[in-house]
Coordinates of C-alpha atoms and ligand atoms in Angstrom, one line a residue:
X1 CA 1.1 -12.5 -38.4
X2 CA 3.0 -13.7 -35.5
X3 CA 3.1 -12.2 -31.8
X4 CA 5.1 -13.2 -29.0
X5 CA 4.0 -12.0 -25.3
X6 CA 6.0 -11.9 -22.7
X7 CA 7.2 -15.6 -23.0
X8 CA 9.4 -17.1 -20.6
X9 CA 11.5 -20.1 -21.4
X10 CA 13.7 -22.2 -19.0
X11 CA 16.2 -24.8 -19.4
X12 CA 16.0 -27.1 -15.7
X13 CA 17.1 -24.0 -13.4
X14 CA 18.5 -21.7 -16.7
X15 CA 15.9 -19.0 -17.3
X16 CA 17.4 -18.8 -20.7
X17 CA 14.0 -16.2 -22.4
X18 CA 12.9 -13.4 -19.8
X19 CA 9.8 -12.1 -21.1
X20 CA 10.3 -12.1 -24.5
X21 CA 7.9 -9.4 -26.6
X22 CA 8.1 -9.6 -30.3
X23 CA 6.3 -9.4 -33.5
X24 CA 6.1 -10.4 -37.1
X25 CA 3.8 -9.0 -39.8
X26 CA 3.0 -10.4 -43.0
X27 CA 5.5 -9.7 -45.8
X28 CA 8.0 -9.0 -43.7
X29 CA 11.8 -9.7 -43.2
X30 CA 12.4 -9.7 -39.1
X31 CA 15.9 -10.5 -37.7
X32 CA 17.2 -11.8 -34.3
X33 CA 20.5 -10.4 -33.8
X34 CA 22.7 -11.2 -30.7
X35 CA 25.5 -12.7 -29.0
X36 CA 26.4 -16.4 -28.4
X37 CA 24.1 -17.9 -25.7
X38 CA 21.4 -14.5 -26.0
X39 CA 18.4 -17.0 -26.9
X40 CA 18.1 -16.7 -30.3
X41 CA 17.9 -20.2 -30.9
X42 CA 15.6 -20.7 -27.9
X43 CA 13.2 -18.6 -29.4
X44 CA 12.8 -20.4 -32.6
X45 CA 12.4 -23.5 -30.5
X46 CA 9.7 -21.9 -28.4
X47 CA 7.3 -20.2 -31.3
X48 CA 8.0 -24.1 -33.4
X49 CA 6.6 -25.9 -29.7
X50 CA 9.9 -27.7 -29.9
X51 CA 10.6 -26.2 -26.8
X52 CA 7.7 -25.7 -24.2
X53 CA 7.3 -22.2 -22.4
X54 CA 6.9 -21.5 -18.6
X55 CA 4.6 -19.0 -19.3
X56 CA 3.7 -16.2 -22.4
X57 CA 2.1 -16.6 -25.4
X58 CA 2.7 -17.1 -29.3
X59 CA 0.0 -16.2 -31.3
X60 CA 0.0 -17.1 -35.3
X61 CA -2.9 -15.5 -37.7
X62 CA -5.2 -14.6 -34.9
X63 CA -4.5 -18.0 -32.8
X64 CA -2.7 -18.6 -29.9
X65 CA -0.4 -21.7 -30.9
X66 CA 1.8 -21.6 -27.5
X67 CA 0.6 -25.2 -26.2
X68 CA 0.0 -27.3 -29.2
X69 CA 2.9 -30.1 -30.3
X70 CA 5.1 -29.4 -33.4
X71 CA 3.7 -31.0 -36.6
X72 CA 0.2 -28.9 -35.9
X73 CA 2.3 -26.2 -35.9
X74 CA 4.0 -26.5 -39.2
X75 CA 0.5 -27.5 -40.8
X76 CA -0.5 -24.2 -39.7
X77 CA 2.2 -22.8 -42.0
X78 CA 5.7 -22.6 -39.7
X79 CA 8.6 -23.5 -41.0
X80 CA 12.2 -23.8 -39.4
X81 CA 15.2 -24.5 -41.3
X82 CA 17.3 -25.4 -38.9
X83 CA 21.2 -24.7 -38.7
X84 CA 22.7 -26.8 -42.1
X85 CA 24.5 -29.3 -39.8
X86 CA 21.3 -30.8 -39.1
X87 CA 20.3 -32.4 -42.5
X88 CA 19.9 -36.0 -42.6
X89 CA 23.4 -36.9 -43.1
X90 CA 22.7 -40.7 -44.6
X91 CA 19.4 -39.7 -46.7
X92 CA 19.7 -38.3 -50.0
X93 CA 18.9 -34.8 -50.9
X94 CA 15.9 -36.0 -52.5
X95 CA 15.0 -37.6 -49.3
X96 CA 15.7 -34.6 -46.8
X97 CA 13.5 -32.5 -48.8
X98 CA 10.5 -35.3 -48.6
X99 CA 11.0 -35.0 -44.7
X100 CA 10.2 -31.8 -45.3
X101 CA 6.7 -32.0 -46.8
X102 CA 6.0 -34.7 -44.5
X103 CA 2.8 -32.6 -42.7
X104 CA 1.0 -32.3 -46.3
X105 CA -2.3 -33.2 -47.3
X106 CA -1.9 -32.1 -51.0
X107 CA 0.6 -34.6 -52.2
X108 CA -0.5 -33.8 -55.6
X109 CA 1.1 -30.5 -55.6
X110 CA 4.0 -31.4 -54.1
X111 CA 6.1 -31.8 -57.2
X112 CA 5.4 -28.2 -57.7
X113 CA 8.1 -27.6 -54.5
X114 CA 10.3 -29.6 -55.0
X115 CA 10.3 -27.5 -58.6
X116 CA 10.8 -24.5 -56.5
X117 CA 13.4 -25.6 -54.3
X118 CA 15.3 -26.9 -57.2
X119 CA 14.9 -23.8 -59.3
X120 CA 16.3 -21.4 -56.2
X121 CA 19.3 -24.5 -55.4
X122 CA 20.2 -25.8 -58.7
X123 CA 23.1 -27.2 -56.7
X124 CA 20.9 -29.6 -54.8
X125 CA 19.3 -30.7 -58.5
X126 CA 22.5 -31.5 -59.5
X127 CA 22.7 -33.8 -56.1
X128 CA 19.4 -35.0 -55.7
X129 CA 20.6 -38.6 -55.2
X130 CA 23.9 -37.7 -53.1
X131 CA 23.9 -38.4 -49.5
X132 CA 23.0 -35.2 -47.5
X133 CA 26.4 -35.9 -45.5
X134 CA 28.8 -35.4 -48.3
X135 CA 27.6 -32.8 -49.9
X136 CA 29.8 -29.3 -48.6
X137 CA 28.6 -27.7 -45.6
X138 CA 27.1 -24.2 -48.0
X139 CA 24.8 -26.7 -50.2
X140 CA 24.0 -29.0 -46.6
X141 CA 22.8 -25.3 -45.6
X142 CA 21.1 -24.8 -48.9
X143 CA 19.3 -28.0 -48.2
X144 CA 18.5 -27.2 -44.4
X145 CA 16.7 -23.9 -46.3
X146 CA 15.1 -26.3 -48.8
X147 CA 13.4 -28.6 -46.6
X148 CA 12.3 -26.0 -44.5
X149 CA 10.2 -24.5 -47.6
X150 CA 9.1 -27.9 -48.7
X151 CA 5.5 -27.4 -46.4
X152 CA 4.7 -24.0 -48.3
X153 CA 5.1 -22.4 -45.2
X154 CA 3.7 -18.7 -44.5
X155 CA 6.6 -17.9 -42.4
X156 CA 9.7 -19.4 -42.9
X157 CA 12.3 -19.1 -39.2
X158 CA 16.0 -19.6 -40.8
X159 CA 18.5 -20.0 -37.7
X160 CA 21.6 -18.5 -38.3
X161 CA 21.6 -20.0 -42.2
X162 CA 25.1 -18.0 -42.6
X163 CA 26.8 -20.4 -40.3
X164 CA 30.5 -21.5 -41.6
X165 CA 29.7 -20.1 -45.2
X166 CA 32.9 -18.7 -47.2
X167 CA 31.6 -14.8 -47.9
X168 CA 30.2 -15.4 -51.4
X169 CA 27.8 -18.0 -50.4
X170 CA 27.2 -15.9 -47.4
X171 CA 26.1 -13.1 -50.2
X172 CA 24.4 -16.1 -52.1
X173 CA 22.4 -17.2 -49.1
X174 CA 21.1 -14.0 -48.7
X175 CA 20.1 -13.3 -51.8
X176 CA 18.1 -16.1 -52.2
X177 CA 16.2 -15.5 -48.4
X178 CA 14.7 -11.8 -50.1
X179 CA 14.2 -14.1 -53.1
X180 CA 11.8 -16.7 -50.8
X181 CA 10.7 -13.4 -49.2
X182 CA 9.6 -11.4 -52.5
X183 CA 7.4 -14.4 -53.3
X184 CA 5.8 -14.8 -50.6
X185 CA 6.9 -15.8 -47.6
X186 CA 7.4 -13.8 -44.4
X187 CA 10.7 -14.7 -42.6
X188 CA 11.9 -14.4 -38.7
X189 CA 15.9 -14.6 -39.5
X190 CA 18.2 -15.6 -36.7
X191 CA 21.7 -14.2 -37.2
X192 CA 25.1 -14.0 -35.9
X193 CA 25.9 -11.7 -38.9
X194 CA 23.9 -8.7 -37.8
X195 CA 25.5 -7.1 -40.6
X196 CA 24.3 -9.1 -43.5
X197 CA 20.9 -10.0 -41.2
X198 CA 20.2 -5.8 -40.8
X199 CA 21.2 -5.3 -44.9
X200 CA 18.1 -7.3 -45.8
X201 CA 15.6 -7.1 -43.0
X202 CA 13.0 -4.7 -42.4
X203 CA 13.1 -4.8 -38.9
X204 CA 14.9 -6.2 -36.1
X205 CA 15.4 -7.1 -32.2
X206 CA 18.4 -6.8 -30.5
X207 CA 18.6 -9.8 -27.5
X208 CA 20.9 -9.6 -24.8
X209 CA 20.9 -13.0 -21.9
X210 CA 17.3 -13.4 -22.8
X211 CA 15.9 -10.0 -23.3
X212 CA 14.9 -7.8 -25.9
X213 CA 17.1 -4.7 -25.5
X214 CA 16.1 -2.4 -28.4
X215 CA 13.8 -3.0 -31.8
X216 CA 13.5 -0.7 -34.4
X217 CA 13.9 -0.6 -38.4
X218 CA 16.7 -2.1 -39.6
X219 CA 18.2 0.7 -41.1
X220 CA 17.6 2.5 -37.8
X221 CA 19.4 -0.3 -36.0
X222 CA 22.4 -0.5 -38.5
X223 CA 23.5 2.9 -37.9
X224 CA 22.9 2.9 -33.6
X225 CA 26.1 3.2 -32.1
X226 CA 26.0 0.7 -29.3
X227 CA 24.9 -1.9 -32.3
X228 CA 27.4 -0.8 -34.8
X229 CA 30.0 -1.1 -31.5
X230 CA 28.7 -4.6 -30.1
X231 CA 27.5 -6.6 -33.4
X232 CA 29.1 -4.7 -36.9
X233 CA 32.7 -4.7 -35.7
X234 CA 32.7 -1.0 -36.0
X235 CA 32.0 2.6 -34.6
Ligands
ATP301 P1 24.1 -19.0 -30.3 O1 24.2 -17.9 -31.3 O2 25.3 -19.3 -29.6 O3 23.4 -20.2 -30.9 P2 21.6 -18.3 -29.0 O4 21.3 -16.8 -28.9 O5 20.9 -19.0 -30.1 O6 23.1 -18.5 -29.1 P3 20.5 -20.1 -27.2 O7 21.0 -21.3 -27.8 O8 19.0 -19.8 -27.4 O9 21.3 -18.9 -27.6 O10 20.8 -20.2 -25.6 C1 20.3 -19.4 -24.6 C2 20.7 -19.8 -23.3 O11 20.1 -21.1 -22.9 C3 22.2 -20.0 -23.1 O12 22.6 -19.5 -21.9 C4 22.4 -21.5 -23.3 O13 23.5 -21.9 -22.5 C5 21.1 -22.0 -22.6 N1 20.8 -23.3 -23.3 C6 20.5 -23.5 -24.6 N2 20.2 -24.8 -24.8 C7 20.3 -25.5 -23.6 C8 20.1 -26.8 -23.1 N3 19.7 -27.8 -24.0 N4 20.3 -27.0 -21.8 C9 20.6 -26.1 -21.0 N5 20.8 -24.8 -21.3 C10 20.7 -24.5 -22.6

């Protein structure tokens, strides 16, 4: 479903992605485990054309995608839910998860996700008309999630949607992404919890200062030794 070649992203004079190689298939859960500053985050930006590449290619259903603007990218059916911090903090719930849905033609139906979104957060029904900024950082996360789904997207990107997240929302959280996943959607995870991010994902990529540095099952990568030493706490 999605396939990144070789793509190379810079920052000014930071060559922050060297050649990234990756792939999604439909159905899946893939995670994006890795330290502070590996270019997790950069990578999202780059498949979303938030950020621009210096050179590689993403390629989405058969199409390569790497040069066209963001909103024809969503309408395609990409999705990022960004960390929770970035909500709208002065519009309502209500009005974050409209932002969302912004790139649809079939308005008609869109009552039918904000159905959804309320049914997997019925935290954020109970707030629908509360100000995205006082709402606690776990339901401004839930809502980051929300809008992201709002489009219908075919493959959702969640970066680092643990972030700050007392341990039973964490669990929560996580529940609900194999939730979105079971019905449908194929997800790209970004994670600094590789342990919670490998306990759900099929598959994942290890990134180290802009490279991949080992992809395999998840299950595979949960018991490696040099990942259970640098990203589980434990060998
Ligand atoms: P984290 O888990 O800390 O969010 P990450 O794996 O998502 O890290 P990125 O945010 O993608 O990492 O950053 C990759 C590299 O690019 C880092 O060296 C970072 O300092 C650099 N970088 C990121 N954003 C910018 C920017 N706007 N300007 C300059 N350098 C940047």
């Amino acid at each position: 479903m999605l396939a990144v070649k070789n793509l190379n992203t810079h920052y000014g004079n930071i060559h922050a992605l060297k050649g990234i190689d990756l792939e999604v298939k439909q159905g899946e859960i893939v995670t994006l485990i890795g330290s502070n500053g590996a270019g997790k985050s950069t990578t999202l930006g780059t498949i979303t054309g938030l950020l621009r590449a210096t050179s590689g290619e993403v390629w989405f259903k058969g199409e390569n995608i790497t040069s066209i603007p963001p909103s024809q990218i969503v309408k395609k059916g990409i999705s990022l839910s960004p960390e929770g911090r970035e909500v709208f903090p002065a519009l309502t719930v209500e009005e974050n998860l409209q932002l969302g849905a912004y790139v649809r033609k079939d308005k008609e139906n869109i009552r039918t996700s904000y159905d959804r979104v309320y049914e997997l957060f019925p935290r954020l029904f109970e707030r629908k008309k509360q100000t995205a900024g006082t709402l606690s950082g776990g339901e401004q996360q839930m809502l980051a999630i929300g809008r992201g789904l709002m489009s219908m997207p075919q493959l959702l990107l969640l970066d680092e949607p643990s972030l700050g997240l007392a341990p039973n929302l964490v669990v929560m959280i996580f529940d609900l992404i194999v939730s979105i996943n079971q019905q449908g959607t194929t997800v790209l995870l970004v994670e600094q919890n590789a342990s919670m991010a490998l306990s759900i994902a099929h598959r994942g990529y290890v990134l180290e200062t802009g490279k991949v540095t080992m992809t395999d099952d998840a299950k595979i990568l949960s018991d490696n030794d040099m990942v259970r030493k640098a990203y589980l706490g434990n060998i």
